[in-house]
CSV table of C-alpha atoms in Angstrom, one decimal:
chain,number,residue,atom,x,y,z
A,1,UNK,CA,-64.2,7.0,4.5
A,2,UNK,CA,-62.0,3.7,4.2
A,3,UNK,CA,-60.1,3.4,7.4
A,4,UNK,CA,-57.2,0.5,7.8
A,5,UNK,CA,-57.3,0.8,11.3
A,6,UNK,CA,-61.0,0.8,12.8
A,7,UNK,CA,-60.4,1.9,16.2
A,8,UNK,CA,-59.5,5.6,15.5
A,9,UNK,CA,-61.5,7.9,17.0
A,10,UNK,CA,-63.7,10.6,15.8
A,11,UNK,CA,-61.1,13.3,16.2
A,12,UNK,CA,-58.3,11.4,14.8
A,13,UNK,CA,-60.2,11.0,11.5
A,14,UNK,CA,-61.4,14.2,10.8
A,15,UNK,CA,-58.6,16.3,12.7
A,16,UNK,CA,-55.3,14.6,13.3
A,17,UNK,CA,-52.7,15.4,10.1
A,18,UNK,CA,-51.6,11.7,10.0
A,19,UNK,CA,-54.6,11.4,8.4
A,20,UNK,CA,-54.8,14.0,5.8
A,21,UNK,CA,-56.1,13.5,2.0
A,22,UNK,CA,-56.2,15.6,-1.0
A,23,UNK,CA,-59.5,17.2,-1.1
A,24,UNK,CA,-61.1,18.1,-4.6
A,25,UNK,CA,-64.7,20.0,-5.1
A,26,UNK,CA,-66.3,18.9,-8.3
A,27,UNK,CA,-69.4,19.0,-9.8
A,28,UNK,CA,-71.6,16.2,-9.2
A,29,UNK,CA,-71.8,15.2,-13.0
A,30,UNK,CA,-67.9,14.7,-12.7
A,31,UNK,CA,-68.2,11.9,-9.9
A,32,UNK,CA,-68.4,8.9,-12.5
A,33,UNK,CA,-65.5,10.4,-14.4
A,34,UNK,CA,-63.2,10.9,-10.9
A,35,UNK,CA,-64.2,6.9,-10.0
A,36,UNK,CA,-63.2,5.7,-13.3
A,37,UNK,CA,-59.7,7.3,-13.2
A,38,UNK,CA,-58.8,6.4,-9.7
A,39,UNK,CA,-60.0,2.7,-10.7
A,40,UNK,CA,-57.5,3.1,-13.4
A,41,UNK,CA,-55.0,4.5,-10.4
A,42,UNK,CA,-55.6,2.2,-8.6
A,43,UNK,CA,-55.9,4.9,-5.9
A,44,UNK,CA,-58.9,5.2,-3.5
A,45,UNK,CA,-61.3,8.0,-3.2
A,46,UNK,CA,-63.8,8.7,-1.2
A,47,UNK,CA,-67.3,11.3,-1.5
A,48,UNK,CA,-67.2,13.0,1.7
A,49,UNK,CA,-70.4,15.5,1.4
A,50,UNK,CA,-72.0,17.8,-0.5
A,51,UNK,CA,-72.1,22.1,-0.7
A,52,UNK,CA,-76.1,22.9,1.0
A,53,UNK,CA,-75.7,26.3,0.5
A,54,UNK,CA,-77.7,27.1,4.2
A,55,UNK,CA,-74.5,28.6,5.5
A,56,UNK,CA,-73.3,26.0,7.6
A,57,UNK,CA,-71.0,23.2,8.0
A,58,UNK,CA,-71.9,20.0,9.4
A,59,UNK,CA,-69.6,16.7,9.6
A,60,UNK,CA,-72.2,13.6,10.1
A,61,UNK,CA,-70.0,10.6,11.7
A,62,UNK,CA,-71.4,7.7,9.7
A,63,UNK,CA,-73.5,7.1,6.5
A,64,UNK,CA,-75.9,8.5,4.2
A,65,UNK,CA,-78.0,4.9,5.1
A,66,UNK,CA,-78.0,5.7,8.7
A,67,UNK,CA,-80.7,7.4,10.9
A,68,UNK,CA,-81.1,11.1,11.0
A,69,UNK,CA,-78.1,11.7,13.1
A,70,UNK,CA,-78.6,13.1,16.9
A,71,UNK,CA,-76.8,16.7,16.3
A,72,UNK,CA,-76.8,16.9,20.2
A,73,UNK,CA,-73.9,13.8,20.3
A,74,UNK,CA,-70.7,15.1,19.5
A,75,UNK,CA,-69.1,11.9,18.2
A,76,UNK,CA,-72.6,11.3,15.8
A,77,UNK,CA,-72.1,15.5,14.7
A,78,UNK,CA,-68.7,15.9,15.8
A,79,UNK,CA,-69.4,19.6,13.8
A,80,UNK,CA,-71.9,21.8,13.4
A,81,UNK,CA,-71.5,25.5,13.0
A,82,UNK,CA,-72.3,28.4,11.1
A,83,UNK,CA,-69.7,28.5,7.7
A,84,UNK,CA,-69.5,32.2,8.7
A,85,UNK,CA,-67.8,31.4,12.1
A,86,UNK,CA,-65.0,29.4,10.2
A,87,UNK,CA,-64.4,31.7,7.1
A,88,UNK,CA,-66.4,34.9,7.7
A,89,UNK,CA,-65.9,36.5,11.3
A,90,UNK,CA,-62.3,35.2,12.5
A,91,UNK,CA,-59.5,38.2,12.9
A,92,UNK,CA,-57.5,38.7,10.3
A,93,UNK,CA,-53.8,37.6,11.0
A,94,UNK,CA,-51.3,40.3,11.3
A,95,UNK,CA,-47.4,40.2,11.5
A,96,UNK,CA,-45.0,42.6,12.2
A,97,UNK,CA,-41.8,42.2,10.7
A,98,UNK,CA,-38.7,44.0,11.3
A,99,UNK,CA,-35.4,44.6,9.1
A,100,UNK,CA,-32.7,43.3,11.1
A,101,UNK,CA,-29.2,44.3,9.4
A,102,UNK,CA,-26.4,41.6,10.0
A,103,UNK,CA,-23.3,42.1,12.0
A,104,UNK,CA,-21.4,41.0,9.0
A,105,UNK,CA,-17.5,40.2,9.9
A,106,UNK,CA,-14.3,39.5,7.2
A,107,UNK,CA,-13.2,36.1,7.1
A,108,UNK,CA,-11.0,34.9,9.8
A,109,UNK,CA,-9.3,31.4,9.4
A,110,UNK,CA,-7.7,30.1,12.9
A,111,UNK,CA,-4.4,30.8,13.5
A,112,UNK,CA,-1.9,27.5,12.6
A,113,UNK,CA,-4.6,26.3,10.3
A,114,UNK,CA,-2.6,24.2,7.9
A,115,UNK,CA,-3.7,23.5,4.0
A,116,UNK,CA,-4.3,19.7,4.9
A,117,UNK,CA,-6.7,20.6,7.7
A,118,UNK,CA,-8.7,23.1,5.9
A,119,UNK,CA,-9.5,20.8,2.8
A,120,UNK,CA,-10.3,18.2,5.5
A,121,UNK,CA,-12.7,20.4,6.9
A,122,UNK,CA,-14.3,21.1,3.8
A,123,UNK,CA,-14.5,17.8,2.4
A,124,UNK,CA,-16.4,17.0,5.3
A,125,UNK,CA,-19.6,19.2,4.1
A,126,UNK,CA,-22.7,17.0,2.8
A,127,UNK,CA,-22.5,19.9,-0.2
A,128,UNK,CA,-19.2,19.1,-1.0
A,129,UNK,CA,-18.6,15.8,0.0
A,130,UNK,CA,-19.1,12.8,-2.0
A,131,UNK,CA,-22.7,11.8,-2.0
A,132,UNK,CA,-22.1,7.9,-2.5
A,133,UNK,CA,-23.4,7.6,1.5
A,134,UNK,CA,-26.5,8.7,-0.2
A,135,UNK,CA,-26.7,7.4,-3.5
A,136,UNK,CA,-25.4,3.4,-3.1
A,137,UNK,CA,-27.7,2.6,-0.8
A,138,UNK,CA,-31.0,3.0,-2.3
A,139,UNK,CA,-32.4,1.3,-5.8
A,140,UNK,CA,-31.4,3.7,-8.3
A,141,UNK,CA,-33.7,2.8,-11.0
A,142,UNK,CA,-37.4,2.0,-9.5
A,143,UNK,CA,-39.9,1.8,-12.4
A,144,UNK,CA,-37.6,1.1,-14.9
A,145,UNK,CA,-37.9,5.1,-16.4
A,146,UNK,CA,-35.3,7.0,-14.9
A,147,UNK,CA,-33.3,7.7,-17.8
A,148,UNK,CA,-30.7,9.6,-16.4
A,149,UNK,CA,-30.3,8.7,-12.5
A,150,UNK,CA,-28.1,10.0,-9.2
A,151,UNK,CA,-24.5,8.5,-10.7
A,152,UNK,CA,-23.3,9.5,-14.0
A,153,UNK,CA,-19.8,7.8,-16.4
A,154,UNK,CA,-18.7,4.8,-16.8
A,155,UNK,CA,-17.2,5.2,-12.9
A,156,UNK,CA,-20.5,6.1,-12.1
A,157,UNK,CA,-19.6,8.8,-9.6
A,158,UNK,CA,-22.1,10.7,-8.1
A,159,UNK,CA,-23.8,13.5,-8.7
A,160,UNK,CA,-25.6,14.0,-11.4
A,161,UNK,CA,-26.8,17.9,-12.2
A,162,UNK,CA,-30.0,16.6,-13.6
A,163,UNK,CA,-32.6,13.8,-12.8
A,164,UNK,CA,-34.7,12.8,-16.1
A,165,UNK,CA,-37.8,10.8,-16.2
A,166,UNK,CA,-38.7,9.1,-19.0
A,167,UNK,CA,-43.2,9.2,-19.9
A,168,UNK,CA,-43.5,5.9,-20.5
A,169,UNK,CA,-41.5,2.9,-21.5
A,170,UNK,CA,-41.8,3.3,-25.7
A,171,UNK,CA,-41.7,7.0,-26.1
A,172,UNK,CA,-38.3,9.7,-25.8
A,173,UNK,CA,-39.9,12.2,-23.9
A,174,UNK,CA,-40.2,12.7,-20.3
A,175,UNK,CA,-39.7,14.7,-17.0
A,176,UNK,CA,-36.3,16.6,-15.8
A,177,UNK,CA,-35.9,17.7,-12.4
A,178,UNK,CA,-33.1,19.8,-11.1
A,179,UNK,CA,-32.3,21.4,-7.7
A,180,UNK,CA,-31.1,25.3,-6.6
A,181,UNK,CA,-30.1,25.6,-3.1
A,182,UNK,CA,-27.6,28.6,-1.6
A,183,UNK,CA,-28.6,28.2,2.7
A,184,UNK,CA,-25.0,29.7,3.3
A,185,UNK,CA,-25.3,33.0,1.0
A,186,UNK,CA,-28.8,33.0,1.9
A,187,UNK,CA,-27.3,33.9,5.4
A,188,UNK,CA,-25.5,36.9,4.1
A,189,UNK,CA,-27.8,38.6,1.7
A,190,UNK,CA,-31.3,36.4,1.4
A,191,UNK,CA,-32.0,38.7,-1.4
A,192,UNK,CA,-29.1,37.3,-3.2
A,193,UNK,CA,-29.6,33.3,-2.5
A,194,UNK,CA,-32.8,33.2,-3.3
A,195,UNK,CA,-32.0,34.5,-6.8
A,196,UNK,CA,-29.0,32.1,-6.9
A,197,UNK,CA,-30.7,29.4,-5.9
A,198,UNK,CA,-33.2,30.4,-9.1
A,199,UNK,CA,-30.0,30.3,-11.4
A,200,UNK,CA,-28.5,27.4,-9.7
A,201,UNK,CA,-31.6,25.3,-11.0
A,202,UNK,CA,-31.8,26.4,-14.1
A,203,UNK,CA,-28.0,26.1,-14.8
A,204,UNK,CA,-28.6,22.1,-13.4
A,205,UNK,CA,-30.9,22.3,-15.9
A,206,UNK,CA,-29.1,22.7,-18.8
A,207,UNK,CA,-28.0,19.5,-19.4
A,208,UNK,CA,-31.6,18.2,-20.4
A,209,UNK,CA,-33.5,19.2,-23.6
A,210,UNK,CA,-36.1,21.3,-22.5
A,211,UNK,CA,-39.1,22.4,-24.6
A,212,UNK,CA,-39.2,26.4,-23.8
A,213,UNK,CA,-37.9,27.7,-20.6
A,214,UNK,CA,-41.9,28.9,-20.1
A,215,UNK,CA,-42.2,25.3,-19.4
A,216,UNK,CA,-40.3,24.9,-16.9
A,217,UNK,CA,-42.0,24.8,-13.2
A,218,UNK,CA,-40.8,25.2,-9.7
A,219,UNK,CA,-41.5,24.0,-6.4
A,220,UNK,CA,-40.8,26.8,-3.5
A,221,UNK,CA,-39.5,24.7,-0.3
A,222,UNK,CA,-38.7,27.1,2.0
A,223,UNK,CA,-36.9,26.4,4.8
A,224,UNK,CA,-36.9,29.0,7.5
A,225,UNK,CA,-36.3,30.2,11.2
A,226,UNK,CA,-39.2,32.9,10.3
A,227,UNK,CA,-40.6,33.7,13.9
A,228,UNK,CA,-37.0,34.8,15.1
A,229,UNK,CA,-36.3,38.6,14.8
A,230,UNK,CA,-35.5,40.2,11.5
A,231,UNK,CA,-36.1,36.6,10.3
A,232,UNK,CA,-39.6,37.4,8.9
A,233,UNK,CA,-38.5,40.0,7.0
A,234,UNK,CA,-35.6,38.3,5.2
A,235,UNK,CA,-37.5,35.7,4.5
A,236,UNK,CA,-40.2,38.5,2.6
A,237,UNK,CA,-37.2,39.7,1.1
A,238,UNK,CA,-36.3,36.4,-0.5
A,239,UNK,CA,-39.3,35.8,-1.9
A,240,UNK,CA,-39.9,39.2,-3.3
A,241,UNK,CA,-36.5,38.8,-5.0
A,242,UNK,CA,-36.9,35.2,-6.2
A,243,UNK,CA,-40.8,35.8,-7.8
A,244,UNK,CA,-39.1,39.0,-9.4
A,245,UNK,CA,-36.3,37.1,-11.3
A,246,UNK,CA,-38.8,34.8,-11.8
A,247,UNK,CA,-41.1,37.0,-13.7
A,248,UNK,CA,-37.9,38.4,-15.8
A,249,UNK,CA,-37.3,34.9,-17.0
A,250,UNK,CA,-40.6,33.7,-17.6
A,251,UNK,CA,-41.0,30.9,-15.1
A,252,UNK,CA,-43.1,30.4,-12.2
A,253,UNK,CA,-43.9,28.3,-9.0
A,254,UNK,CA,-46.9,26.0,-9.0
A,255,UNK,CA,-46.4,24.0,-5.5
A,256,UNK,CA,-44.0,23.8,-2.5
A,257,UNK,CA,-44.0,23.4,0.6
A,258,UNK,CA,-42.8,25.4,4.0
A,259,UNK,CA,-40.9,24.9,7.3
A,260,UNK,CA,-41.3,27.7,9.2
A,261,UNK,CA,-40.1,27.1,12.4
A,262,UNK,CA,-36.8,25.9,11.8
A,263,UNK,CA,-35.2,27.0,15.4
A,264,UNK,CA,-34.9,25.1,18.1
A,265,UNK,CA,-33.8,26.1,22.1
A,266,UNK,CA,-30.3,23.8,22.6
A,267,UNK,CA,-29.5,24.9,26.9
A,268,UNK,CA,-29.5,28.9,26.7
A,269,UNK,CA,-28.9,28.9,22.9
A,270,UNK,CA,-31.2,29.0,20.0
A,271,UNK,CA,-29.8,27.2,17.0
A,272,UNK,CA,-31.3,28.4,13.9
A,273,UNK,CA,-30.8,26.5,10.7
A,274,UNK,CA,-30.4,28.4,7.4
């Protein structure tokens, strides 16, 4: 491996997430092909091992040119087990989610709430607030091929619905990225914001030339207090909802990411975010 900082240890290399990579499994003819392109990337890569086939997995601290490693020292073999230890024999993972129907309430503004205080209040959301705090202090145009950046008009006020990416700097096509988020009707009915937050995209959208809709791909984040009660469930819920809507339309997710522990214990309170 190429380390910047020689003094990690063995189990900061292999095991601490700081320090994860993308991993790719490729056939051995391919490995001249891989070098080339990252030497055009200018991005480094690294040949870590090799698939045995005697059923176990071993992780050899050091190099192919060094002595038969000592598989009694733990920092020469820091692992050596049997692959059907890791994959084969651990318990499957079960949860147990429960429905949890909210206590749903009408709308009660305070009393002596006055027109001027309310739109204050409002205005003071980051989704409905001007995003300038955001979007003037940051270089707008890195790479010279955003075509269509945060601020839009010749006031340039902020925010665009679209982001678009232009391929390279002589062609006219290229990349357009929008955004769906509904975290406050996802509250009331997840069911409901995730499909929103499906058609809130895709509306954002709109304002880009797209080749087919078919084209178009997402990227799931999902944000989520899923180990609190009835939290689990919703959060099923969502995604049964959103992949459904998906289906209907003809557009899918290919990548994403998740936060699923978004809670945290503030004195005798647990403060969930949506």
């Amino acid at each position: 491996l190429q380390l910047g900082d020689p003094t990690l240890s063995v189990l900061e290399i292999w095991g601490a997430e700081y320090q994860e990579s993308n991993a790719l499994l490729l056939r051995p003819d391919d490995a001249d092909f891989l070098r080339s392109v990252c030497r055009r990337e200018r991005s480094p890569v690294d040949f870590v091992g090799k698939i045995t086939g005697d059923g176990r997995i071993v992780l050899v601290n050091g190099s192919e040119a060094d002595p038969k490693p000592d598989h009694s020292d733990r920092n020469s073999v820091p692992v050596d087990l049997e692959l059907e230890w890791v994959l084969g024999k651990m318990p499957r993972k079960e949860f147990v989610l429960n429905r949890i129907s909210p206590e749903l309430r009408p709308l009660a503004l305070p009393e002596g709430l006055t027109v001027r205080q309310a739109l204050e209040r409002v205005l003071r959301l980051p989704s409905v607030a001007s995003k300038r705090y955001l979007t003037n202090k940051v270089d707008r145009s890195v790479t010279g091929l955003v075509a269509q950046q945060q601020c839009v008009g010749p006031l340039h006020t902020p925010l665009a619905d679209v982001a678009v990416v232009a391929l390279s700097y002589t062609d006219t096509v290229g990349g357009a990225t929008a955004i769906g988020e509904q975290p406050i009707k996802g509250l009331l009915n997840p069911v409901a914001g995730a499909r929103m937050a499906v058609g809130e995209a895709l509306t954002n959208l709109v304002f880009a030339l797209i080749t087919d809709l078919r084209d178009v791909k997402c990227s799931g984040n999902w944000m989520w207090a899923a180990k609190l009660p009835g939290e689990g469930a919703a959060l099923y819920d969502a995604c049964v909802a959103m992949c459904d809507v998906m289906a209907q339309l003809g557009i899918a997710v290919d990548g994403g990411k998740d936060s699923l522990s978004m809670a945290a214990r503030v004195g005798s309170e647990t403060v969930k975010a949506p």
